[in-house]
Amino acid sequence: MAALMLPLLLVFAALVIDTGFYYVLRRQAQNGADAAALGAAREIGAKRYAAANAIVTTLATTNGVTVTAVTYDPAAAIPSSATRKVTVATSGSTQAVLARLVGQPTLTANASATAAIAGLTSYSSTASSPLTRMVPLAVRVDEYTAHPYGTAAARYDLCLGALVSCAGQTFKFTSFGSATVPAPDYVSGMSVTTVTVGSIINLSAGQQAASMTELGRSTPPRFTGSYWVIPLIDDSAQVVGFSYFFVESVDASGNGSLLGYFVELGTPTAGPIGAGLGTNYGVYNVALAP
């Protein structure tokens, strides 16, 4: 009886082994696709477009799989500033145990992943990182899009007028819930706040959020100042996106002058910043697309 059962047991064992091999191979192919897509997206976000294809191959190989296809959206052989998504397809193979008896000597697993480069749909501000500071200040999106950041940075004065009195202090961010924009709350204590696209920023009656004055274009020197996140709003004070502003200087004499540059920066991947697929106004994230 045992002799009769032995062949069946061997077939069952071989089937279990092949199933296990395929499961591991499928996971390996997916890990390779995920890593390659995210790696390419980060290169695109950092404007290293020519390096995107190479990093795809490198990361797939590191994960033990091969790349079968790379596609960019919009379609292109080499990505550009217009690229918003990258899809990577991978394939892996290994020797089969049972399947070879029916003419299938190898097991093959395929996978694909899409990574998106897009603006955030929400932003959480903390005091822990210079790249996560948000101020109770908003800029009209139509002013921003009329004068976007570029290769040669445009220097701006976010004119706050006489409504702000800095009293010789350094600007700090505060909660949007308690801030009037603009107001002396700019120099109040730090707190944590989350702002979401579609939310309304409550402005005090008769006050503007901020107006932008372009001071001319030049290649900026190596600044040592901080970066602030500034929400962009429409005519109804509804948040439509987020921008990064490099603070060159703050006028503490009561004139309400905030000098600096709009820049484009990727957000920290481990920070308290929710990933989203909103419009990219300079604060962007890289994430696997659903």
mmCIF file of C-alpha atoms in Angstrom:
data_model
loop_
_atom_site.group_PDB
_atom_site.id
_atom_site.type_symbol
_atom_site.label_atom_id
_atom_site.label_comp_id
_atom_site.label_asym_id
_atom_site.label_seq_id
_atom_site.Cartn_x
_atom_site.Cartn_y
_atom_site.Cartn_z
ATOM 1 C CA MET A 1 0.000 0.000 0.000
ATOM 2 C CA ALA A 2 2.813 2.393 0.910
ATOM 3 C CA ALA A 3 4.503 1.606 -2.393
ATOM 4 C CA LEU A 4 1.329 2.554 -4.242
ATOM 5 C CA MET A 5 0.999 5.821 -2.351
ATOM 6 C CA LEU A 6 4.625 6.880 -2.826
ATOM 7 C CA PRO A 7 4.248 8.144 -6.435
ATOM 8 C CA LEU A 8 1.206 10.192 -5.437
ATOM 9 C CA LEU A 9 3.074 11.681 -2.508
ATOM 10 C CA LEU A 10 6.000 12.584 -4.768
ATOM 11 C CA VAL A 11 3.664 14.276 -7.261
ATOM 12 C CA PHE A 12 1.979 16.198 -4.443
ATOM 13 C CA ALA A 13 5.347 17.267 -3.037
ATOM 14 C CA ALA A 14 6.497 18.430 -6.483
ATOM 15 C CA LEU A 15 3.270 20.384 -6.926
ATOM 16 C CA VAL A 16 3.779 22.100 -3.566
ATOM 17 C CA ILE A 17 7.365 22.956 -4.512
ATOM 18 C CA ASP A 18 6.333 24.399 -7.892
ATOM 19 C CA THR A 19 3.550 26.417 -6.272
ATOM 20 C CA GLY A 20 5.976 27.800 -3.705
ATOM 21 C CA PHE A 21 8.525 28.641 -6.382
ATOM 22 C CA TYR A 22 5.891 30.473 -8.406
ATOM 23 C CA TYR A 23 4.638 32.428 -5.390
ATOM 24 C CA VAL A 24 8.157 33.598 -4.535
ATOM 25 C CA LEU A 25 8.837 34.399 -8.188
ATOM 26 C CA ARG A 26 5.616 36.395 -8.519
ATOM 27 C CA ARG A 27 6.447 38.411 -5.404
ATOM 28 C CA GLN A 28 9.955 39.001 -6.730
ATOM 29 C CA ALA A 29 8.621 40.240 -10.065
ATOM 30 C CA GLN A 30 6.190 42.601 -8.307
ATOM 31 C CA ASN A 31 8.879 43.954 -5.988
ATOM 32 C CA GLY A 32 11.100 44.590 -8.992
ATOM 33 C CA ALA A 33 8.332 46.398 -10.872
ATOM 34 C CA ASP A 34 7.424 48.520 -7.832
ATOM 35 C CA ALA A 35 11.032 49.500 -7.148
ATOM 36 C CA ALA A 36 11.790 50.262 -10.793
ATOM 37 C CA ALA A 37 8.672 52.400 -11.294
ATOM 38 C CA LEU A 38 9.272 54.386 -8.097
ATOM 39 C CA GLY A 39 12.955 54.818 -8.937
ATOM 40 C CA ALA A 40 12.164 56.174 -12.388
ATOM 41 C CA ALA A 41 9.503 58.497 -10.978
ATOM 42 C CA ARG A 42 11.971 59.931 -8.464
ATOM 43 C CA GLU A 43 14.480 60.589 -11.246
ATOM 44 C CA ILE A 44 11.769 62.359 -13.234
ATOM 45 C CA GLY A 45 10.727 64.421 -10.223
ATOM 46 C CA ALA A 46 14.356 65.445 -9.727
ATOM 47 C CA LYS A 47 14.524 66.428 -13.436
ATOM 48 C CA ARG A 48 17.113 63.724 -14.195
ATOM 49 C CA TYR A 49 15.093 62.573 -17.175
ATOM 50 C CA ALA A 50 17.889 60.809 -19.058
ATOM 51 C CA ALA A 51 18.624 58.610 -16.029
ATOM 52 C CA ALA A 52 15.095 57.206 -15.704
ATOM 53 C CA ASN A 53 15.472 54.276 -18.116
ATOM 54 C CA ALA A 54 18.802 53.237 -16.630
ATOM 55 C CA ILE A 55 17.491 53.214 -13.062
ATOM 56 C CA VAL A 56 14.582 51.017 -14.176
ATOM 57 C CA THR A 57 16.986 48.364 -15.459
ATOM 58 C CA THR A 58 19.264 48.642 -12.429
ATOM 59 C CA LEU A 59 16.504 48.239 -9.847
ATOM 60 C CA ALA A 60 14.803 45.402 -11.705
ATOM 61 C CA THR A 61 18.106 43.532 -12.000
ATOM 62 C CA THR A 62 18.802 44.100 -8.310
ATOM 63 C CA ASN A 63 15.495 42.364 -7.570
ATOM 64 C CA GLY A 64 16.375 39.433 -9.827
ATOM 65 C CA VAL A 65 13.948 40.130 -12.676
ATOM 66 C CA THR A 66 14.111 41.571 -16.176
ATOM 67 C CA VAL A 67 12.262 44.561 -17.637
ATOM 68 C CA THR A 68 9.863 43.711 -20.447
ATOM 69 C CA ALA A 69 8.375 47.178 -21.003
ATOM 70 C CA VAL A 70 8.626 50.780 -19.808
ATOM 71 C CA THR A 71 5.938 53.293 -20.744
ATOM 72 C CA TYR A 72 5.577 56.944 -19.835
ATOM 73 C CA ASP A 73 2.430 59.043 -19.677
ATOM 74 C CA PRO A 74 2.310 61.100 -21.870
ATOM 75 C CA ALA A 75 3.949 58.607 -24.239
ATOM 76 C CA ALA A 76 7.649 59.238 -24.870
ATOM 77 C CA ALA A 77 10.883 57.307 -25.263
ATOM 78 C CA ILE A 78 12.573 59.601 -22.737
ATOM 79 C CA PRO A 79 10.516 61.272 -19.975
ATOM 80 C CA SER A 80 10.273 65.037 -19.604
ATOM 81 C CA SER A 81 8.758 67.676 -17.331
ATOM 82 C CA ALA A 82 5.359 66.728 -18.788
ATOM 83 C CA THR A 83 5.626 63.125 -17.566
ATOM 84 C CA ARG A 84 3.186 62.313 -14.792
ATOM 85 C CA LYS A 85 3.235 58.499 -14.721
ATOM 86 C CA VAL A 86 5.649 55.673 -15.477
ATOM 87 C CA THR A 87 4.632 52.014 -15.840
ATOM 88 C CA VAL A 88 7.180 49.201 -15.636
ATOM 89 C CA ALA A 89 6.499 45.569 -16.586
ATOM 90 C CA THR A 90 8.848 42.844 -15.329
ATOM 91 C CA SER A 91 9.288 39.116 -15.771
ATOM 92 C CA GLY A 92 11.110 36.422 -13.813
ATOM 93 C CA SER A 93 11.675 32.700 -14.340
ATOM 94 C CA THR A 94 12.954 29.674 -12.439
ATOM 95 C CA GLN A 95 13.348 25.939 -12.988
ATOM 96 C CA ALA A 96 10.194 23.867 -12.477
ATOM 97 C CA VAL A 97 9.970 20.508 -10.716
ATOM 98 C CA LEU A 98 6.625 18.959 -11.656
ATOM 99 C CA ALA A 99 5.807 21.171 -14.630
ATOM 100 C CA ARG A 100 8.877 19.932 -16.519
ATOM 101 C CA LEU A 101 7.245 16.489 -16.692
ATOM 102 C CA VAL A 102 4.514 17.969 -18.883
ATOM 103 C CA GLY A 103 6.858 19.928 -21.126
ATOM 104 C CA GLN A 104 7.171 23.119 -19.050
ATOM 105 C CA PRO A 105 10.765 23.194 -17.761
ATOM 106 C CA THR A 106 10.545 26.717 -16.358
ATOM 107 C CA LEU A 107 8.059 28.738 -14.349
ATOM 108 C CA THR A 108 7.489 32.344 -15.436
ATOM 109 C CA ALA A 109 5.841 35.173 -13.500
ATOM 110 C CA ASN A 110 4.987 38.635 -14.794
ATOM 111 C CA ALA A 111 4.115 41.825 -12.933
ATOM 112 C CA SER A 112 3.657 45.538 -13.546
ATOM 113 C CA ALA A 113 3.555 48.711 -11.476
ATOM 114 C CA THR A 114 2.707 52.352 -12.146
ATOM 115 C CA ALA A 115 4.205 55.238 -10.199
ATOM 116 C CA ALA A 116 2.765 58.745 -10.350
ATOM 117 C CA ILE A 117 4.474 62.105 -9.968
ATOM 118 C CA ALA A 118 1.798 64.509 -8.799
ATOM 119 C CA GLY A 119 0.897 67.301 -6.465
ATOM 120 C CA LEU A 120 -0.395 66.569 -2.988
ATOM 121 C CA THR A 121 -4.058 66.573 -2.092
ATOM 122 C CA SER A 122 -3.289 67.249 1.579
ATOM 123 C CA TYR A 123 -0.397 68.604 3.592
ATOM 124 C CA SER A 124 0.456 68.127 7.269
ATOM 125 C CA SER A 125 2.722 70.726 8.830
ATOM 126 C CA THR A 126 5.050 70.013 11.752
ATOM 127 C CA ALA A 127 7.894 71.798 13.462
ATOM 128 C CA SER A 128 10.242 68.838 13.046
ATOM 129 C CA SER A 129 11.512 69.434 9.526
ATOM 130 C CA PRO A 130 12.355 72.567 7.513
ATOM 131 C CA LEU A 131 10.645 70.951 4.526
ATOM 132 C CA THR A 132 7.294 70.582 6.297
ATOM 133 C CA ARG A 133 6.677 74.116 7.541
ATOM 134 C CA MET A 134 3.443 75.694 6.443
ATOM 135 C CA VAL A 135 2.532 79.317 7.116
ATOM 136 C CA PRO A 136 -0.909 80.943 7.474
ATOM 137 C CA LEU A 137 -0.475 82.589 4.100
ATOM 138 C CA ALA A 138 -2.153 81.824 0.789
ATOM 139 C CA VAL A 139 -1.472 82.968 -2.782
ATOM 140 C CA ARG A 140 -4.055 83.143 -5.555
ATOM 141 C CA VAL A 141 -3.482 80.287 -7.964
ATOM 142 C CA ASP A 142 -3.975 82.515 -11.021
ATOM 143 C CA GLU A 143 -1.103 84.736 -9.861
ATOM 144 C CA TYR A 144 1.084 81.704 -9.279
ATOM 145 C CA THR A 145 0.409 80.066 -12.634
ATOM 146 C CA ALA A 146 1.078 83.369 -14.404
ATOM 147 C CA HIS A 147 4.594 83.435 -12.957
ATOM 148 C CA PRO A 148 5.664 79.828 -12.300
ATOM 149 C CA TYR A 149 9.092 78.678 -11.243
ATOM 150 C CA GLY A 150 11.546 78.021 -14.033
ATOM 151 C CA THR A 151 15.139 77.105 -14.789
ATOM 152 C CA ALA A 152 16.095 80.685 -14.001
ATOM 153 C CA ALA A 153 14.203 81.304 -10.785
ATOM 154 C CA ALA A 154 11.915 84.302 -10.558
ATOM 155 C CA ARG A 155 12.432 86.335 -7.404
ATOM 156 C CA TYR A 156 9.251 87.501 -5.691
ATOM 157 C CA ASP A 157 8.065 89.790 -2.971
ATOM 158 C CA LEU A 158 4.927 88.374 -1.398
ATOM 159 C CA CYS A 159 3.541 91.785 -0.508
ATOM 160 C CA LEU A 160 1.579 91.535 2.720
ATOM 161 C CA GLY A 161 1.140 95.280 3.148
ATOM 162 C CA ALA A 162 0.742 97.043 6.494
ATOM 163 C CA LEU A 163 -1.623 94.370 7.806
ATOM 164 C CA VAL A 164 1.305 92.458 9.296
ATOM 165 C CA SER A 165 3.544 93.815 12.020
ATOM 166 C CA CYS A 166 6.510 91.520 12.552
ATOM 167 C CA ALA A 167 7.728 93.506 15.560
ATOM 168 C CA GLY A 168 11.284 92.457 14.855
ATOM 169 C CA GLN A 169 10.444 88.765 15.113
ATOM 170 C CA THR A 170 10.993 85.913 12.695
ATOM 171 C CA PHE A 171 7.914 84.590 10.913
ATOM 172 C CA LYS A 172 6.578 81.300 12.255
ATOM 173 C CA PHE A 173 3.646 79.219 11.150
ATOM 174 C CA THR A 174 0.505 78.701 13.165
ATOM 175 C CA SER A 175 -2.813 76.913 12.922
ATOM 176 C CA PHE A 176 -5.090 77.968 10.072
ATOM 177 C CA GLY A 177 -7.980 77.528 12.459
ATOM 178 C CA SER A 178 -6.891 80.438 14.645
ATOM 179 C CA ALA A 179 -5.073 82.582 12.097
ATOM 180 C CA THR A 180 -6.406 85.581 10.262
ATOM 181 C CA VAL A 181 -4.595 85.869 6.977
ATOM 182 C CA PRO A 182 -2.507 87.946 7.084
ATOM 183 C CA ALA A 183 -2.309 89.045 10.711
ATOM 184 C CA PRO A 184 0.084 89.180 13.672
ATOM 185 C CA ASP A 185 -0.625 85.461 14.072
ATOM 186 C CA TYR A 186 2.235 85.014 11.644
ATOM 187 C CA VAL A 187 4.585 85.438 14.580
ATOM 188 C CA SER A 188 2.653 83.397 17.131
ATOM 189 C CA GLY A 189 3.671 80.003 18.452
ATOM 190 C CA MET A 190 4.111 76.931 16.311
ATOM 191 C CA SER A 191 1.449 74.253 16.039
ATOM 192 C CA VAL A 192 0.445 71.344 13.839
ATOM 193 C CA THR A 193 -2.182 71.630 11.144
ATOM 194 C CA THR A 194 -3.396 69.694 8.111
ATOM 195 C CA VAL A 195 -4.823 71.428 5.067
ATOM 196 C CA THR A 196 -6.639 69.547 2.306
ATOM 197 C CA VAL A 197 -7.361 70.500 -1.296
ATOM 198 C CA GLY A 198 -10.970 71.641 -1.413
ATOM 199 C CA SER A 199 -10.966 73.089 2.097
ATOM 200 C CA ILE A 200 -11.689 76.766 2.698
ATOM 201 C CA ILE A 201 -9.215 79.092 4.404
ATOM 202 C CA ASN A 202 -11.100 81.617 6.516
ATOM 203 C CA LEU A 203 -9.856 85.106 5.710
ATOM 204 C CA SER A 204 -10.659 88.140 7.816
ATOM 205 C CA ALA A 205 -13.064 90.558 6.180
ATOM 206 C CA GLY A 206 -11.366 93.096 3.945
ATOM 207 C CA GLN A 207 -7.985 91.371 4.023
ATOM 208 C CA GLN A 208 -6.134 89.915 1.107
ATOM 209 C CA ALA A 209 -4.241 86.645 1.255
ATOM 210 C CA ALA A 210 -1.154 87.968 -0.503
ATOM 211 C CA SER A 211 -0.176 89.545 -3.788
ATOM 212 C CA MET A 212 2.889 88.636 -5.795
ATOM 213 C CA THR A 213 5.339 91.128 -7.242
ATOM 214 C CA GLU A 214 7.932 89.703 -9.618
ATOM 215 C CA LEU A 215 11.310 91.309 -9.012
ATOM 216 C CA GLY A 216 13.083 89.882 -12.050
ATOM 217 C CA ARG A 217 14.730 86.652 -13.057
ATOM 218 C CA SER A 218 18.181 85.539 -12.072
ATOM 219 C CA THR A 219 19.981 82.374 -11.132
ATOM 220 C CA PRO A 220 19.656 82.268 -7.341
ATOM 221 C CA PRO A 221 22.795 81.995 -5.228
ATOM 222 C CA ARG A 222 23.305 79.194 -2.726
ATOM 223 C CA PHE A 223 20.829 80.274 -0.091
ATOM 224 C CA THR A 224 20.856 79.080 3.477
ATOM 225 C CA GLY A 225 17.267 80.056 4.342
ATOM 226 C CA SER A 226 14.221 77.889 4.937
ATOM 227 C CA TYR A 227 11.486 76.489 2.724
ATOM 228 C CA TRP A 228 7.841 77.210 3.455
ATOM 229 C CA VAL A 229 4.781 75.521 2.058
ATOM 230 C CA ILE A 230 2.206 78.045 0.873
ATOM 231 C CA PRO A 231 -1.312 76.928 -0.091
ATOM 232 C CA LEU A 232 -2.707 78.201 -3.392
ATOM 233 C CA ILE A 233 -6.344 79.319 -3.360
ATOM 234 C CA ASP A 234 -8.988 80.316 -5.874
ATOM 235 C CA ASP A 235 -11.356 83.305 -5.742
ATOM 236 C CA SER A 236 -13.466 81.636 -3.045
ATOM 237 C CA ALA A 237 -10.433 80.997 -0.797
ATOM 238 C CA GLN A 238 -10.678 77.283 -1.549
ATOM 239 C CA VAL A 239 -7.354 75.435 -1.539
ATOM 240 C CA VAL A 240 -6.431 74.039 -4.963
ATOM 241 C CA GLY A 241 -2.840 72.961 -4.320
ATOM 242 C CA PHE A 242 0.436 73.651 -2.547
ATOM 243 C CA SER A 243 3.638 75.467 -3.515
ATOM 244 C CA TYR A 244 7.149 75.602 -2.052
ATOM 245 C CA PHE A 245 8.610 79.041 -1.367
ATOM 246 C CA PHE A 246 12.254 79.561 -0.516
ATOM 247 C CA VAL A 247 12.493 82.392 2.027
ATOM 248 C CA GLU A 248 15.378 84.705 1.246
ATOM 249 C CA SER A 249 14.447 87.384 3.772
ATOM 250 C CA VAL A 250 11.577 88.721 5.872
ATOM 251 C CA ASP A 251 11.126 92.442 6.423
ATOM 252 C CA ALA A 252 10.606 92.878 10.166
ATOM 253 C CA SER A 253 10.114 96.641 9.958
ATOM 254 C CA GLY A 254 6.346 96.436 9.521
ATOM 255 C CA ASN A 255 6.307 96.704 5.715
ATOM 256 C CA GLY A 256 5.204 93.089 5.366
ATOM 257 C CA SER A 257 7.738 92.107 2.715
ATOM 258 C CA LEU A 258 8.541 88.432 2.194
ATOM 259 C CA LEU A 259 11.277 87.918 -0.406
ATOM 260 C CA GLY A 260 12.169 84.642 -2.060
ATOM 261 C CA TYR A 261 11.656 82.132 -4.851
ATOM 262 C CA PHE A 262 9.065 79.534 -5.748
ATOM 263 C CA VAL A 263 10.780 76.185 -6.201
ATOM 264 C CA GLU A 264 9.836 72.625 -7.073
ATOM 265 C CA LEU A 265 10.721 69.964 -4.522
ATOM 266 C CA GLY A 266 9.708 66.406 -3.834
ATOM 267 C CA THR A 267 8.358 65.762 -0.379
ATOM 268 C CA PRO A 268 10.106 63.464 2.117
ATOM 269 C CA THR A 269 8.859 59.919 1.573
ATOM 270 C CA ALA A 270 8.752 59.178 5.312
ATOM 271 C CA GLY A 271 7.302 62.498 6.417
ATOM 272 C CA PRO A 272 3.815 63.279 7.722
ATOM 273 C CA ILE A 273 2.642 64.206 4.242
ATOM 274 C CA GLY A 274 -0.286 62.419 2.650
ATOM 275 C CA ALA A 275 0.329 61.279 -0.921
ATOM 276 C CA GLY A 276 -2.197 62.388 -3.499
ATOM 277 C CA LEU A 277 -2.660 62.763 -7.232
ATOM 278 C CA GLY A 278 -3.526 66.444 -7.369
ATOM 279 C CA THR A 279 -2.181 69.139 -9.677
ATOM 280 C CA ASN A 280 1.545 69.687 -9.260
ATOM 281 C CA TYR A 281 2.217 73.295 -8.239
ATOM 282 C CA GLY A 282 5.728 72.609 -6.954
ATOM 283 C CA VAL A 283 5.050 70.422 -3.916
ATOM 284 C CA TYR A 284 4.939 66.963 -5.432
ATOM 285 C CA ASN A 285 5.152 63.399 -4.259
ATOM 286 C CA VAL A 286 6.039 60.100 -5.872
ATOM 287 C CA ALA A 287 3.789 57.147 -5.086
ATOM 288 C CA LEU A 288 2.540 53.908 -6.581
ATOM 289 C CA ALA A 289 -0.716 54.586 -8.383
ATOM 290 C CA PRO A 290 -3.735 52.446 -7.426
#
